[in-house]
JSON list of C-alpha atoms in Angstrom, two decimals:
[
{"chain": "A", "resi": 1, "resn": "ARG", "atom": "CA", "xyz": [-2.43, 10.48, 7.72]},
{"chain": "A", "resi": 2, "resn": "ARG", "atom": "CA", "xyz": [0.02, 9.36, 5.04]},
{"chain": "A", "resi": 3, "resn": "ALA", "atom": "CA", "xyz": [0.88, 12.95, 4.15]},
{"chain": "A", "resi": 4, "resn": "ARG", "atom": "CA", "xyz": [1.51, 13.85, 7.81]},
{"chain": "A", "resi": 5, "resn": "VAL", "atom": "CA", "xyz": [3.78, 10.81, 8.22]},
{"chain": "A", "resi": 6, "resn": "LEU", "atom": "CA", "xyz": [5.87, 11.93, 5.27]},
{"chain": "A", "resi": 7, "resn": "ARG", "atom": "CA", "xyz": [5.97, 15.50, 6.60]},
{"chain": "A", "resi": 8, "resn": "ARG", "atom": "CA", "xyz": [7.64, 14.21, 9.77]},
{"chain": "A", "resi": 9, "resn": "ARG", "atom": "CA", "xyz": [10.35, 12.46, 7.76]},
{"chain": "A", "resi": 10, "resn": "VAL", "atom": "CA", "xyz": [11.20, 14.63, 4.77]},
{"chain": "A", "resi": 11, "resn": "PRO", "atom": "CA", "xyz": [11.34, 18.42, 4.25]},
{"chain": "A", "resi": 12, "resn": "PRO", "atom": "CA", "xyz": [9.16, 20.06, 1.58]},
{"chain": "A", "resi": 13, "resn": "GLY", "atom": "CA", "xyz": [10.32, 19.59, -2.00]},
{"chain": "A", "resi": 14, "resn": "PRO", "atom": "CA", "xyz": [9.39, 17.56, -5.09]},
{"chain": "A", "resi": 15, "resn": "VAL", "atom": "CA", "xyz": [7.65, 14.27, -4.23]},
{"chain": "A", "resi": 16, "resn": "LEU", "atom": "CA", "xyz": [6.63, 11.50, -6.63]},
{"chain": "A", "resi": 17, "resn": "ASP", "atom": "CA", "xyz": [3.77, 9.13, -5.74]},
{"chain": "A", "resi": 18, "resn": "VAL", "atom": "CA", "xyz": [3.96, 5.91, -7.78]},
{"chain": "A", "resi": 19, "resn": "GLY", "atom": "CA", "xyz": [0.44, 4.61, -8.33]},
{"chain": "A", "resi": 20, "resn": "CYS", "atom": "CA", "xyz": [-1.14, 7.77, -6.96]},
{"chain": "A", "resi": 21, "resn": "GLY", "atom": "CA", "xyz": [-4.75, 6.87, -7.83]},
{"chain": "A", "resi": 22, "resn": "ARG", "atom": "CA", "xyz": [-7.02, 9.91, -7.71]},
{"chain": "A", "resi": 23, "resn": "GLY", "atom": "CA", "xyz": [-4.29, 11.99, -6.07]},
{"chain": "A", "resi": 24, "resn": "ILE", "atom": "CA", "xyz": [-5.78, 12.24, -2.58]},
{"chain": "A", "resi": 25, "resn": "MET", "atom": "CA", "xyz": [-2.44, 11.96, -0.75]},
{"chain": "A", "resi": 26, "resn": "LEU", "atom": "CA", "xyz": [-0.73, 14.24, -3.27]},
{"chain": "A", "resi": 27, "resn": "GLU", "atom": "CA", "xyz": [-3.36, 16.91, -2.66]},
{"chain": "A", "resi": 28, "resn": "HIS", "atom": "CA", "xyz": [-2.63, 16.82, 1.07]},
{"chain": "A", "resi": 29, "resn": "LEU", "atom": "CA", "xyz": [1.12, 16.92, 0.43]},
{"chain": "A", "resi": 30, "resn": "ARG", "atom": "CA", "xyz": [0.65, 19.97, -1.77]},
{"chain": "A", "resi": 31, "resn": "SER", "atom": "CA", "xyz": [-1.29, 21.66, 1.02]},
{"chain": "A", "resi": 32, "resn": "LEU", "atom": "CA", "xyz": [1.71, 21.00, 3.29]},
{"chain": "A", "resi": 33, "resn": "GLY", "atom": "CA", "xyz": [4.05, 22.80, 0.90]},
{"chain": "A", "resi": 34, "resn": "TYR", "atom": "CA", "xyz": [5.34, 19.95, -1.26]},
{"chain": "A", "resi": 35, "resn": "GLU", "atom": "CA", "xyz": [5.71, 19.98, -5.04]},
{"chain": "A", "resi": 36, "resn": "ALA", "atom": "CA", "xyz": [3.39, 17.06, -5.79]},
{"chain": "A", "resi": 37, "resn": "HIS", "atom": "CA", "xyz": [3.83, 14.74, -8.77]},
{"chain": "A", "resi": 38, "resn": "GLY", "atom": "CA", "xyz": [2.30, 11.36, -9.55]},
{"chain": "A", "resi": 39, "resn": "VAL", "atom": "CA", "xyz": [2.19, 8.51, -12.02]},
{"chain": "A", "resi": 40, "resn": "GLU", "atom": "CA", "xyz": [-0.87, 6.27, -12.41]},
{"chain": "A", "resi": 41, "resn": "LEU", "atom": "CA", "xyz": [-1.79, 3.40, -14.76]},
{"chain": "A", "resi": 42, "resn": "ASN", "atom": "CA", "xyz": [-5.55, 3.96, -14.54]},
{"chain": "A", "resi": 43, "resn": "GLU", "atom": "CA", "xyz": [-6.59, 6.73, -16.92]},
{"chain": "A", "resi": 44, "resn": "ALA", "atom": "CA", "xyz": [-9.87, 7.48, -15.12]},
{"chain": "A", "resi": 45, "resn": "ALA", "atom": "CA", "xyz": [-8.09, 7.95, -11.78]},
{"chain": "A", "resi": 46, "resn": "ALA", "atom": "CA", "xyz": [-5.31, 10.01, -13.35]},
{"chain": "A", "resi": 47, "resn": "TRP", "atom": "CA", "xyz": [-7.90, 12.21, -15.10]},
{"chain": "A", "resi": 48, "resn": "GLN", "atom": "CA", "xyz": [-9.55, 12.98, -11.77]},
{"chain": "A", "resi": 49, "resn": "ALA", "atom": "CA", "xyz": [-6.19, 13.89, -10.22]},
{"chain": "A", "resi": 50, "resn": "ARG", "atom": "CA", "xyz": [-5.32, 16.20, -13.10]},
{"chain": "A", "resi": 51, "resn": "HIS", "atom": "CA", "xyz": [-8.67, 17.84, -13.84]},
{"chain": "A", "resi": 52, "resn": "LEU", "atom": "CA", "xyz": [-10.45, 17.86, -10.48]},
{"chain": "A", "resi": 53, "resn": "LEU", "atom": "CA", "xyz": [-7.45, 18.47, -8.21]},
{"chain": "A", "resi": 54, "resn": "GLY", "atom": "CA", "xyz": [-5.10, 20.21, -10.65]},
{"chain": "A", "resi": 55, "resn": "LEU", "atom": "CA", "xyz": [-2.20, 17.85, -9.95]},
{"chain": "A", "resi": 56, "resn": "ASP", "atom": "CA", "xyz": [0.74, 16.94, -12.16]},
{"chain": "A", "resi": 57, "resn": "VAL", "atom": "CA", "xyz": [-0.09, 13.26, -12.76]},
{"chain": "A", "resi": 58, "resn": "ARG", "atom": "CA", "xyz": [1.12, 11.27, -15.76]},
{"chain": "A", "resi": 59, "resn": "THR", "atom": "CA", "xyz": [-0.74, 8.24, -17.10]},
{"chain": "A", "resi": 60, "resn": "GLY", "atom": "CA", "xyz": [1.45, 5.20, -17.73]},
{"chain": "A", "resi": 61, "resn": "GLY", "atom": "CA", "xyz": [3.93, 2.83, -16.16]},
{"chain": "A", "resi": 62, "resn": "PHE", "atom": "CA", "xyz": [6.58, 3.96, -13.71]},
{"chain": "A", "resi": 63, "resn": "GLN", "atom": "CA", "xyz": [9.39, 2.74, -15.96]},
{"chain": "A", "resi": 64, "resn": "ASP", "atom": "CA", "xyz": [8.11, 5.13, -18.65]},
{"chain": "A", "resi": 65, "resn": "TYR", "atom": "CA", "xyz": [8.37, 8.11, -16.28]},
{"chain": "A", "resi": 66, "resn": "PRO", "atom": "CA", "xyz": [11.13, 10.52, -17.41]},
{"chain": "A", "resi": 67, "resn": "ASP", "atom": "CA", "xyz": [14.55, 9.80, -15.91]},
{"chain": "A", "resi": 68, "resn": "GLU", "atom": "CA", "xyz": [14.86, 13.11, -14.04]},
{"chain": "A", "resi": 69, "resn": "THR", "atom": "CA", "xyz": [18.00, 12.18, -12.17]},
{"chain": "A", "resi": 70, "resn": "GLU", "atom": "CA", "xyz": [18.14, 13.20, -8.50]},
{"chain": "A", "resi": 71, "resn": "ARG", "atom": "CA", "xyz": [15.09, 15.46, -8.76]},
{"chain": "A", "resi": 72, "resn": "PHE", "atom": "CA", "xyz": [12.85, 14.18, -5.97]},
{"chain": "A", "resi": 73, "resn": "GLN", "atom": "CA", "xyz": [12.98, 14.62, -2.24]},
{"chain": "A", "resi": 74, "resn": "ALA", "atom": "CA", "xyz": [10.82, 11.49, -1.79]},
{"chain": "A", "resi": 75, "resn": "VAL", "atom": "CA", "xyz": [9.44, 8.64, -3.89]},
{"chain": "A", "resi": 76, "resn": "VAL", "atom": "CA", "xyz": [6.39, 6.82, -2.53]},
{"chain": "A", "resi": 77, "resn": "PHE", "atom": "CA", "xyz": [5.20, 3.27, -3.24]},
{"chain": "A", "resi": 78, "resn": "TRP", "atom": "CA", "xyz": [2.04, 2.99, -1.13]},
{"chain": "A", "resi": 79, "resn": "HIS", "atom": "CA", "xyz": [0.80, -0.55, -1.73]},
{"chain": "A", "resi": 80, "resn": "THR", "atom": "CA", "xyz": [2.10, -0.48, -5.29]},
{"chain": "A", "resi": 81, "resn": "LEU", "atom": "CA", "xyz": [5.53, -2.19, -5.27]},
{"chain": "A", "resi": 82, "resn": "GLU", "atom": "CA", "xyz": [3.90, -5.64, -4.99]},
{"chain": "A", "resi": 83, "resn": "HIS", "atom": "CA", "xyz": [2.13, -4.95, -8.31]},
{"chain": "A", "resi": 84, "resn": "PHE", "atom": "CA", "xyz": [5.42, -4.72, -10.23]},
{"chain": "A", "resi": 85, "resn": "PRO", "atom": "CA", "xyz": [6.61, -7.80, -12.15]},
{"chain": "A", "resi": 86, "resn": "ASP", "atom": "CA", "xyz": [10.17, -6.65, -11.39]},
{"chain": "A", "resi": 87, "resn": "PRO", "atom": "CA", "xyz": [10.28, -4.73, -8.09]},
{"chain": "A", "resi": 88, "resn": "ALA", "atom": "CA", "xyz": [14.09, -4.59, -8.17]},
{"chain": "A", "resi": 89, "resn": "GLU", "atom": "CA", "xyz": [13.93, -2.65, -11.44]},
{"chain": "A", "resi": 90, "resn": "ALA", "atom": "CA", "xyz": [11.39, -0.28, -9.90]},
{"chain": "A", "resi": 91, "resn": "LEU", "atom": "CA", "xyz": [13.64, 0.38, -6.90]},
{"chain": "A", "resi": 92, "resn": "ALA", "atom": "CA", "xyz": [16.60, 1.01, -9.20]},
{"chain": "A", "resi": 93, "resn": "LYS", "atom": "CA", "xyz": [14.53, 3.62, -11.03]},
{"chain": "A", "resi": 94, "resn": "ALA", "atom": "CA", "xyz": [13.44, 5.21, -7.74]},
{"chain": "A", "resi": 95, "resn": "ARG", "atom": "CA", "xyz": [17.07, 5.46, -6.67]},
{"chain": "A", "resi": 96, "resn": "ARG", "atom": "CA", "xyz": [17.96, 7.33, -9.86]},
{"chain": "A", "resi": 97, "resn": "LEU", "atom": "CA", "xyz": [15.12, 9.79, -9.30]},
{"chain": "A", "resi": 98, "resn": "LEU", "atom": "CA", "xyz": [15.93, 10.48, -5.64]},
{"chain": "A", "resi": 99, "resn": "ARG", "atom": "CA", "xyz": [18.30, 13.12, -4.39]},
{"chain": "A", "resi": 100, "resn": "PRO", "atom": "CA", "xyz": [21.16, 11.95, -2.14]},
{"chain": "A", "resi": 101, "resn": "GLY", "atom": "CA", "xyz": [19.61, 11.44, 1.28]},
{"chain": "A", "resi": 102, "resn": "GLY", "atom": "CA", "xyz": [16.12, 11.35, -0.27]},
{"chain": "A", "resi": 103, "resn": "LEU", "atom": "CA", "xyz": [13.39, 9.25, 1.26]},
{"chain": "A", "resi": 104, "resn": "LEU", "atom": "CA", "xyz": [11.87, 6.08, -0.16]},
{"chain": "A", "resi": 105, "resn": "ALA", "atom": "CA", "xyz": [8.50, 5.37, 1.47]},
{"chain": "A", "resi": 106, "resn": "LEU", "atom": "CA", "xyz": [6.91, 1.94, 1.04]},
{"chain": "A", "resi": 107, "resn": "ALA", "atom": "CA", "xyz": [3.80, 0.27, 2.38]},
{"chain": "A", "resi": 108, "resn": "LEU", "atom": "CA", "xyz": [3.09, -3.32, 1.39]},
{"chain": "A", "resi": 109, "resn": "PRO", "atom": "CA", "xyz": [1.78, -6.67, 2.65]},
{"chain": "A", "resi": 110, "resn": "ASN", "atom": "CA", "xyz": [4.11, -8.54, 4.98]},
{"chain": "A", "resi": 111, "resn": "PHE", "atom": "CA", "xyz": [4.53, -12.18, 3.93]},
{"chain": "A", "resi": 112, "resn": "ASP", "atom": "CA", "xyz": [6.16, -12.93, 7.30]},
{"chain": "A", "resi": 113, "resn": "SER", "atom": "CA", "xyz": [3.11, -11.66, 9.18]},
{"chain": "A", "resi": 114, "resn": "LEU", "atom": "CA", "xyz": [0.97, -13.63, 11.59]},
{"chain": "A", "resi": 115, "resn": "GLN", "atom": "CA", "xyz": [-1.95, -13.16, 9.21]},
{"chain": "A", "resi": 116, "resn": "ALA", "atom": "CA", "xyz": [-0.07, -14.64, 6.24]},
{"chain": "A", "resi": 117, "resn": "ARG", "atom": "CA", "xyz": [1.16, -17.62, 8.24]},
{"chain": "A", "resi": 118, "resn": "LEU", "atom": "CA", "xyz": [-2.20, -18.38, 9.85]},
{"chain": "A", "resi": 119, "resn": "PHE", "atom": "CA", "xyz": [-4.48, -17.98, 6.84]},
{"chain": "A", "resi": 120, "resn": "GLY", "atom": "CA", "xyz": [-2.28, -19.12, 3.95]},
{"chain": "A", "resi": 121, "resn": "ARG", "atom": "CA", "xyz": [-4.20, -18.99, 0.67]},
{"chain": "A", "resi": 122, "resn": "HIS", "atom": "CA", "xyz": [-7.15, -17.34, 2.47]},
{"chain": "A", "resi": 123, "resn": "TRP", "atom": "CA", "xyz": [-5.03, -14.32, 3.47]},
{"chain": "A", "resi": 124, "resn": "PHE", "atom": "CA", "xyz": [-6.78, -11.18, 2.19]},
{"chain": "A", "resi": 125, "resn": "HIS", "atom": "CA", "xyz": [-3.56, -9.35, 1.29]},
{"chain": "A", "resi": 126, "resn": "LEU", "atom": "CA", "xyz": [-2.35, -12.18, -0.95]},
{"chain": "A", "resi": 127, "resn": "ASP", "atom": "CA", "xyz": [-4.60, -10.73, -3.67]},
{"chain": "A", "resi": 128, "resn": "VAL", "atom": "CA", "xyz": [-3.76, -13.09, -6.51]},
{"chain": "A", "resi": 129, "resn": "PRO", "atom": "CA", "xyz": [-3.34, -12.36, -9.42]},
{"chain": "A", "resi": 130, "resn": "ARG", "atom": "CA", "xyz": [-2.95, -8.60, -8.90]},
{"chain": "A", "resi": 131, "resn": "HIS", "atom": "CA", "xyz": [0.09, -8.98, -6.65]},
{"chain": "A", "resi": 132, "resn": "TYR", "atom": "CA", "xyz": [3.14, -10.28, -8.49]},
{"chain": "A", "resi": 133, "resn": "THR", "atom": "CA", "xyz": [5.56, -10.35, -5.57]},
{"chain": "A", "resi": 134, "resn": "HIS", "atom": "CA", "xyz": [5.35, -10.60, -1.78]},
{"chain": "A", "resi": 135, "resn": "PHE", "atom": "CA", "xyz": [8.06, -9.69, 0.68]},
{"chain": "A", "resi": 136, "resn": "GLY", "atom": "CA", "xyz": [8.78, -10.44, 4.29]},
{"chain": "A", "resi": 137, "resn": "THR", "atom": "CA", "xyz": [10.53, -7.70, 6.24]},
{"chain": "A", "resi": 138, "resn": "ARG", "atom": "CA", "xyz": [13.96, -9.37, 5.98]},
{"chain": "A", "resi": 139, "resn": "SER", "atom": "CA", "xyz": [13.73, -10.02, 2.23]},
{"chain": "A", "resi": 140, "resn": "LEU", "atom": "CA", "xyz": [12.55, -6.44, 1.66]},
{"chain": "A", "resi": 141, "resn": "GLU", "atom": "CA", "xyz": [15.40, -4.99, 3.73]},
{"chain": "A", "resi": 142, "resn": "ALA", "atom": "CA", "xyz": [17.89, -7.16, 1.83]},
{"chain": "A", "resi": 143, "resn": "LEU", "atom": "CA", "xyz": [16.56, -5.88, -1.50]},
{"chain": "A", "resi": 144, "resn": "LEU", "atom": "CA", "xyz": [16.72, -2.28, -0.30]},
{"chain": "A", "resi": 145, "resn": "ALA", "atom": "CA", "xyz": [20.30, -2.75, 0.90]},
{"chain": "A", "resi": 146, "resn": "ARG", "atom": "CA", "xyz": [21.30, -4.10, -2.53]},
{"chain": "A", "resi": 147, "resn": "HIS", "atom": "CA", "xyz": [20.09, -0.82, -4.01]},
{"chain": "A", "resi": 148, "resn": "SER", "atom": "CA", "xyz": [21.93, 1.25, -1.37]},
{"chain": "A", "resi": 149, "resn": "PHE", "atom": "CA", "xyz": [18.91, 2.23, 0.70]},
{"chain": "A", "resi": 150, "resn": "ARG", "atom": "CA", "xyz": [19.22, 2.35, 4.48]},
{"chain": "A", "resi": 151, "resn": "VAL", "atom": "CA", "xyz": [16.06, 1.57, 6.44]},
{"chain": "A", "resi": 152, "resn": "VAL", "atom": "CA", "xyz": [15.45, 4.23, 9.09]},
{"chain": "A", "resi": 153, "resn": "ARG", "atom": "CA", "xyz": [12.04, 3.07, 10.30]},
{"chain": "A", "resi": 154, "resn": "SER", "atom": "CA", "xyz": [9.52, 0.28, 9.85]},
{"chain": "A", "resi": 155, "resn": "ASP", "atom": "CA", "xyz": [6.01, 0.37, 11.33]},
{"chain": "A", "resi": 156, "resn": "HIS", "atom": "CA", "xyz": [3.87, -2.73, 11.88]},
{"chain": "A", "resi": 157, "resn": "PHE", "atom": "CA", "xyz": [0.79, -0.99, 13.31]},
{"chain": "A", "resi": 158, "resn": "CYS", "atom": "CA", "xyz": [-1.68, 0.21, 10.70]},
{"chain": "A", "resi": 159, "resn": "LEU", "atom": "CA", "xyz": [-5.36, 0.74, 11.52]},
{"chain": "A", "resi": 160, "resn": "GLU", "atom": "CA", "xyz": [-6.01, 1.51, 7.87]},
{"chain": "A", "resi": 161, "resn": "GLN", "atom": "CA", "xyz": [-5.08, -1.99, 6.67]},
{"chain": "A", "resi": 162, "resn": "ASN", "atom": "CA", "xyz": [-4.32, -4.55, 9.35]},
{"chain": "A", "resi": 163, "resn": "PRO", "atom": "CA", "xyz": [-7.61, -5.02, 11.25]},
{"chain": "A", "resi": 164, "resn": "PHE", "atom": "CA", "xyz": [-9.42, -5.49, 7.96]},
{"chain": "A", "resi": 165, "resn": "GLY", "atom": "CA", "xyz": [-6.78, -8.01, 6.91]},
{"chain": "A", "resi": 166, "resn": "TRP", "atom": "CA", "xyz": [-7.62, -10.13, 9.97]},
{"chain": "A", "resi": 167, "resn": "LEU", "atom": "CA", "xyz": [-11.33, -9.66, 9.46]},
{"chain": "A", "resi": 168, "resn": "GLN", "atom": "CA", "xyz": [-11.61, -10.52, 5.78]},
{"chain": "A", "resi": 169, "resn": "SER", "atom": "CA", "xyz": [-9.09, -13.37, 6.04]},
{"chain": "A", "resi": 170, "resn": "ALA", "atom": "CA", "xyz": [-11.18, -14.92, 8.83]},
{"chain": "A", "resi": 171, "resn": "TYR", "atom": "CA", "xyz": [-14.31, -14.77, 6.70]},
{"chain": "A", "resi": 172, "resn": "ASN", "atom": "CA", "xyz": [-12.42, -16.34, 3.80]},
{"chain": "A", "resi": 173, "resn": "ALA", "atom": "CA", "xyz": [-11.14, -19.16, 6.02]},
{"chain": "A", "resi": 174, "resn": "LEU", "atom": "CA", "xyz": [-14.65, -19.78, 7.39]},
{"chain": "A", "resi": 175, "resn": "GLY", "atom": "CA", "xyz": [-15.83, -20.59, 3.87]},
{"chain": "A", "resi": 176, "resn": "PHE", "atom": "CA", "xyz": [-17.68, -17.42, 2.91]},
{"chain": "A", "resi": 177, "resn": "PRO", "atom": "CA", "xyz": [-17.46, -16.30, -0.74]},
{"chain": "A", "resi": 178, "resn": "GLU", "atom": "CA", "xyz": [-13.99, -14.90, -1.34]},
{"chain": "A", "resi": 179, "resn": "ASN", "atom": "CA", "xyz": [-13.59, -11.34, -0.04]},
{"chain": "A", "resi": 180, "resn": "LEU", "atom": "CA", "xyz": [-17.34, -10.89, 0.41]},
{"chain": "A", "resi": 181, "resn": "LEU", "atom": "CA", "xyz": [-17.11, -8.15, 3.05]},
{"chain": "A", "resi": 182, "resn": "TYR", "atom": "CA", "xyz": [-14.63, -6.26, 0.89]},
{"chain": "A", "resi": 183, "resn": "ASP", "atom": "CA", "xyz": [-17.08, -6.50, -2.00]},
{"chain": "A", "resi": 184, "resn": "LEU", "atom": "CA", "xyz": [-19.91, -5.18, 0.18]},
{"chain": "A", "resi": 185, "resn": "LEU", "atom": "CA", "xyz": [-17.85, -2.15, 1.21]},
{"chain": "A", "resi": 186, "resn": "LYS", "atom": "CA", "xyz": [-16.81, -1.12, -2.30]},
{"chain": "A", "resi": 187, "resn": "ALA", "atom": "CA", "xyz": [-18.63, 1.52, -4.31]},
{"chain": "A", "resi": 188, "resn": "ALA", "atom": "CA", "xyz": [-21.60, 0.19, -6.23]},
{"chain": "A", "resi": 189, "resn": "SER", "atom": "CA", "xyz": [-19.80, 0.74, -9.55]},
{"chain": "A", "resi": 190, "resn": "ALA", "atom": "CA", "xyz": [-16.90, -1.47, -8.40]},
{"chain": "A", "resi": 191, "resn": "GLN", "atom": "CA", "xyz": [-18.86, -4.32, -6.85]},
{"chain": "A", "resi": 192, "resn": "SER", "atom": "CA", "xyz": [-18.51, -7.68, -8.55]},
{"chain": "A", "resi": 193, "resn": "GLY", "atom": "CA", "xyz": [-22.08, -8.84, -7.94]},
{"chain": "A", "resi": 194, "resn": "THR", "atom": "CA", "xyz": [-21.00, -11.55, -5.49]},
{"chain": "A", "resi": 195, "resn": "ALA", "atom": "CA", "xyz": [-22.93, -9.87, -2.68]},
{"chain": "A", "resi": 196, "resn": "ARG", "atom": "CA", "xyz": [-26.20, -9.92, -4.59]},
{"chain": "A", "resi": 197, "resn": "GLN", "atom": "CA", "xyz": [-25.70, -13.59, -5.44]},
{"chain": "A", "resi": 198, "resn": "HIS", "atom": "CA", "xyz": [-25.27, -14.62, -1.78]},
{"chain": "A", "resi": 199, "resn": "PRO", "atom": "CA", "xyz": [-27.88, -12.76, 0.35]},
{"chain": "A", "resi": 200, "resn": "LEU", "atom": "CA", "xyz": [-27.77, -15.27, 3.24]},
{"chain": "A", "resi": 201, "resn": "ALA", "atom": "CA", "xyz": [-23.98, -15.12, 3.41]},
{"chain": "A", "resi": 202, "resn": "CYS", "atom": "CA", "xyz": [-24.21, -11.32, 3.55]},
{"chain": "A", "resi": 203, "resn": "VAL", "atom": "CA", "xyz": [-26.54, -11.50, 6.54]},
{"chain": "A", "resi": 204, "resn": "LEU", "atom": "CA", "xyz": [-24.20, -13.91, 8.35]},
{"chain": "A", "resi": 205, "resn": "VAL", "atom": "CA", "xyz": [-21.17, -11.75, 7.59]},
{"chain": "A", "resi": 206, "resn": "LEU", "atom": "CA", "xyz": [-22.87, -8.73, 9.17]},
{"chain": "A", "resi": 207, "resn": "ALA", "atom": "CA", "xyz": [-24.07, -10.77, 12.16]},
{"chain": "A", "resi": 208, "resn": "LEU", "atom": "CA", "xyz": [-20.52, -11.95, 12.88]},
{"chain": "A", "resi": 209, "resn": "LEU", "atom": "CA", "xyz": [-19.00, -8.51, 12.36]},
{"chain": "A", "resi": 210, "resn": "PRO", "atom": "CA", "xyz": [-19.10, -7.13, 15.96]},
{"chain": "A", "resi": 211, "resn": "PRO", "atom": "CA", "xyz": [-17.24, -10.02, 17.68]},
{"chain": "A", "resi": 212, "resn": "LEU", "atom": "CA", "xyz": [-14.81, -10.54, 14.80]},
{"chain": "A", "resi": 213, "resn": "LEU", "atom": "CA", "xyz": [-14.03, -6.83, 14.56]},
{"chain": "A", "resi": 214, "resn": "GLY", "atom": "CA", "xyz": [-13.19, -6.67, 18.26]},
{"chain": "A", "resi": 215, "resn": "LEU", "atom": "CA", "xyz": [-10.92, -9.71, 17.93]},
{"chain": "A", "resi": 216, "resn": "SER", "atom": "CA", "xyz": [-9.28, -8.23, 14.83]},
{"chain": "A", "resi": 217, "resn": "LEU", "atom": "CA", "xyz": [-8.38, -5.04, 16.71]},
{"chain": "A", "resi": 218, "resn": "LEU", "atom": "CA", "xyz": [-6.80, -7.04, 19.53]},
{"chain": "A", "resi": 219, "resn": "LEU", "atom": "CA", "xyz": [-4.82, -9.15, 17.07]},
{"chain": "A", "resi": 220, "resn": "THR", "atom": "CA", "xyz": [-3.65, -5.98, 15.30]},
{"chain": "A", "resi": 221, "resn": "ILE", "atom": "CA", "xyz": [-2.14, -4.75, 18.56]},
{"chain": "A", "resi": 222, "resn": "LEU", "atom": "CA", "xyz": [-0.54, -8.17, 19.19]},
{"chain": "A", "resi": 223, "resn": "GLU", "atom": "CA", "xyz": [1.02, -8.45, 15.73]},
{"chain": "A", "resi": 224, "resn": "ALA", "atom": "CA", "xyz": [2.43, -4.93, 15.99]},
{"chain": "A", "resi": 225, "resn": "ALA", "atom": "CA", "xyz": [3.99, -5.74, 19.37]},
{"chain": "A", "resi": 226, "resn": "LEU", "atom": "CA", "xyz": [5.59, -8.84, 17.82]},
{"chain": "A", "resi": 227, "resn": "ARG", "atom": "CA", "xyz": [6.63, -6.81, 14.74]},
{"chain": "A", "resi": 228, "resn": "ARG", "atom": "CA", "xyz": [4.78, -9.15, 12.45]},
{"chain": "A", "resi": 229, "resn": "GLY", "atom": "CA", "xyz": [2.05, -6.85, 11.14]},
{"chain": "A", "resi": 230, "resn": "GLY", "atom": "CA", "xyz": [-0.13, -7.90, 8.22]},
{"chain": "A", "resi": 231, "resn": "THR", "atom": "CA", "xyz": [1.16, -4.87, 6.33]},
{"chain": "A", "resi": 232, "resn": "VAL", "atom": "CA", "xyz": [4.31, -2.90, 7.03]},
{"chain": "A", "resi": 233, "resn": "GLU", "atom": "CA", "xyz": [5.37, 0.68, 6.32]},
{"chain": "A", "resi": 234, "resn": "VAL", "atom": "CA", "xyz": [9.09, 1.07, 5.62]},
{"chain": "A", "resi": 235, "resn": "TYR", "atom": "CA", "xyz": [11.06, 4.30, 5.29]},
{"chain": "A", "resi": 236, "resn": "ALA", "atom": "CA", "xyz": [14.56, 4.22, 3.82]},
{"chain": "A", "resi": 237, "resn": "VAL", "atom": "CA", "xyz": [17.07, 6.87, 2.74]},
{"chain": "A", "resi": 238, "resn": "LYS", "atom": "CA", "xyz": [19.26, 6.86, -0.34]},
{"chain": "A", "resi": 239, "resn": "GLU", "atom": "CA", "xyz": [22.89, 6.55, 0.65]}
]
């Protein structure tokens, strides 16, 4: 889905995915005719992208990526900008790497969302301490404007992220162990052990899932209509 969205907004050419993980989106972009490049902090994920998918993925921080001025047609921060201690510095670097008219694609939690305002510290997408910075849509647009990016589109409807944000935040607010459903859904190698420590809570979480999931889908539609989605996707061009 992410690759198809980019295809509608930028012609084929070199693309850099910042925090590309195992390279799944980059692989799809390559299949659509793009020259796919990535940078990833996690060595295990970067190894998979390089050796299993044959992608050009560097291990390390974005600021250590070579300053290849005006090389890229698009630079992507898909739920990674909030992990930077200095997001302004990251955007400045992205601007140097982008060609004139190139596309900056961002997806990140929306601190002005209905979810954030309703759930406060229980909001799933707050994700302390892994998230250093949170933006509302206006503060993000102001930061982009300071770096001479012009927003061309922002989307508040995201089935990939927003229904789960409502769902897990509701469980957190109801007093269940923090992010228990999220822990249950992760791969066994990534689970924290919380699920095994709270068997009764796990049963209750699953029992409440059908009604809460239906409500979460309705609230996802409402927040998108109000343009206050739990996460937001923003596309901006370098001017």
